[in-house]
Short mmCIF file of N, CA and C in Angstrom, two decimals:
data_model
loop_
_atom_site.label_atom_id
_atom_site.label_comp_id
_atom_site.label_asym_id
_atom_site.label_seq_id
_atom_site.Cartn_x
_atom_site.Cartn_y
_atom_site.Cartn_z
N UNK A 1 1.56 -3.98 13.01
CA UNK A 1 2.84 -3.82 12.35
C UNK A 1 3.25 -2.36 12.38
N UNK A 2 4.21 -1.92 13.04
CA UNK A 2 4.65 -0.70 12.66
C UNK A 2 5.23 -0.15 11.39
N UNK A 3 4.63 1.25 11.42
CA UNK A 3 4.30 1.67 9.59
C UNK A 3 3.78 1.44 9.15
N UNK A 4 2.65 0.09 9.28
CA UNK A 4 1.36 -0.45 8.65
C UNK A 4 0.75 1.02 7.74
N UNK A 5 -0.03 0.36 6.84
CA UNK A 5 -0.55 1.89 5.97
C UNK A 5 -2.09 0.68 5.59
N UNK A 6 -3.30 1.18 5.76
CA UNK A 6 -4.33 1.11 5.39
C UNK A 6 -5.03 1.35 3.99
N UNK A 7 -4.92 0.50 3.18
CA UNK A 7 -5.61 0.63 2.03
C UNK A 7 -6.77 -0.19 1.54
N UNK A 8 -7.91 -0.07 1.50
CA UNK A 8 -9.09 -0.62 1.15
C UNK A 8 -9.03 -1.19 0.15
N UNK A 9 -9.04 -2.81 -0.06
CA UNK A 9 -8.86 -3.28 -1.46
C UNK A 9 -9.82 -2.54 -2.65
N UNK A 10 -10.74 -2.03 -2.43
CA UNK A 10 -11.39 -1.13 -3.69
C UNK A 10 -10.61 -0.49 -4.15
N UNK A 11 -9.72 0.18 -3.62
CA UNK A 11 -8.89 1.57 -4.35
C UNK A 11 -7.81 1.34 -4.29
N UNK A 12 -7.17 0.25 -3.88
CA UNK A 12 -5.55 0.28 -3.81
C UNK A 12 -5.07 0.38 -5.06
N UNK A 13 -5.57 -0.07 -6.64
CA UNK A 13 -4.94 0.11 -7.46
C UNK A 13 -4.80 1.66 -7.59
N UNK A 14 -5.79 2.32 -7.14
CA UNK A 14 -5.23 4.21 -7.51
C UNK A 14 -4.52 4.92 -5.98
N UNK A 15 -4.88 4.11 -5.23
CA UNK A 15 -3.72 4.52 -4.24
C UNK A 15 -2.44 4.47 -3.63
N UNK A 16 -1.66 2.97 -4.09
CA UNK A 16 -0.49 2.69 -3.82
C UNK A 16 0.65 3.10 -4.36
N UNK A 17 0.69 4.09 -5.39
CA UNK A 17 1.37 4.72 -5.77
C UNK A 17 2.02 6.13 -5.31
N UNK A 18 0.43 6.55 -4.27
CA UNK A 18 0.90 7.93 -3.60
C UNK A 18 1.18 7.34 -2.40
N UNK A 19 0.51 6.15 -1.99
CA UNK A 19 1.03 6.17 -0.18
C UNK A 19 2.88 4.89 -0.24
N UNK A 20 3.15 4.50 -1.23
CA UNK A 20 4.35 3.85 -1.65
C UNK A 20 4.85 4.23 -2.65
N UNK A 21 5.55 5.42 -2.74
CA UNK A 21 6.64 5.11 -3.95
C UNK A 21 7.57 4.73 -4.22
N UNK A 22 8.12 3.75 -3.33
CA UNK A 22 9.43 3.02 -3.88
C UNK A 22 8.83 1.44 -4.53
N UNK A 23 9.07 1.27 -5.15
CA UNK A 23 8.68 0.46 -6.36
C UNK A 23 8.96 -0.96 -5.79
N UNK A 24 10.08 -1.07 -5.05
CA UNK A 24 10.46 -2.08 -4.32
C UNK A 24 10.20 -2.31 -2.84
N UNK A 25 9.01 -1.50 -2.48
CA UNK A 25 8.68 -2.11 -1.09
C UNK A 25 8.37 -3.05 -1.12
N UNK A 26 7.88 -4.05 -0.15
CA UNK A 26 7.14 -5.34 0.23
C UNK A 26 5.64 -4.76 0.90
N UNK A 27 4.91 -5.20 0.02
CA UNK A 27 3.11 -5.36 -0.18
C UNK A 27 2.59 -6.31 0.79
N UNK A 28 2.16 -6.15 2.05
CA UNK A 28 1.43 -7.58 2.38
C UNK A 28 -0.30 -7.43 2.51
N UNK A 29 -0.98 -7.96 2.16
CA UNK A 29 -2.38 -8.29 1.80
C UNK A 29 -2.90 -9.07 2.38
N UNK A 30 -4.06 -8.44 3.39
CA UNK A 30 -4.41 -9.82 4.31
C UNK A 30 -5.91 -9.46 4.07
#
């Protein structure tokens, strides 16, 4: 997916805030 961003489900709760800050992006979780 282009723009894809890598976040390790361990830490996404303390990381998705710095690598997304628009509040209203779309999250997909696979």
């Amino acid at each position: 997916m282009p723009g894809a961003i890598n976040i390790p489900r361990g830490v996404l709760e303390f990381l998705v805030e710095d690598k997304i800050p628009d509040k209203k992006s779309k999250i997909i979780v696979y």
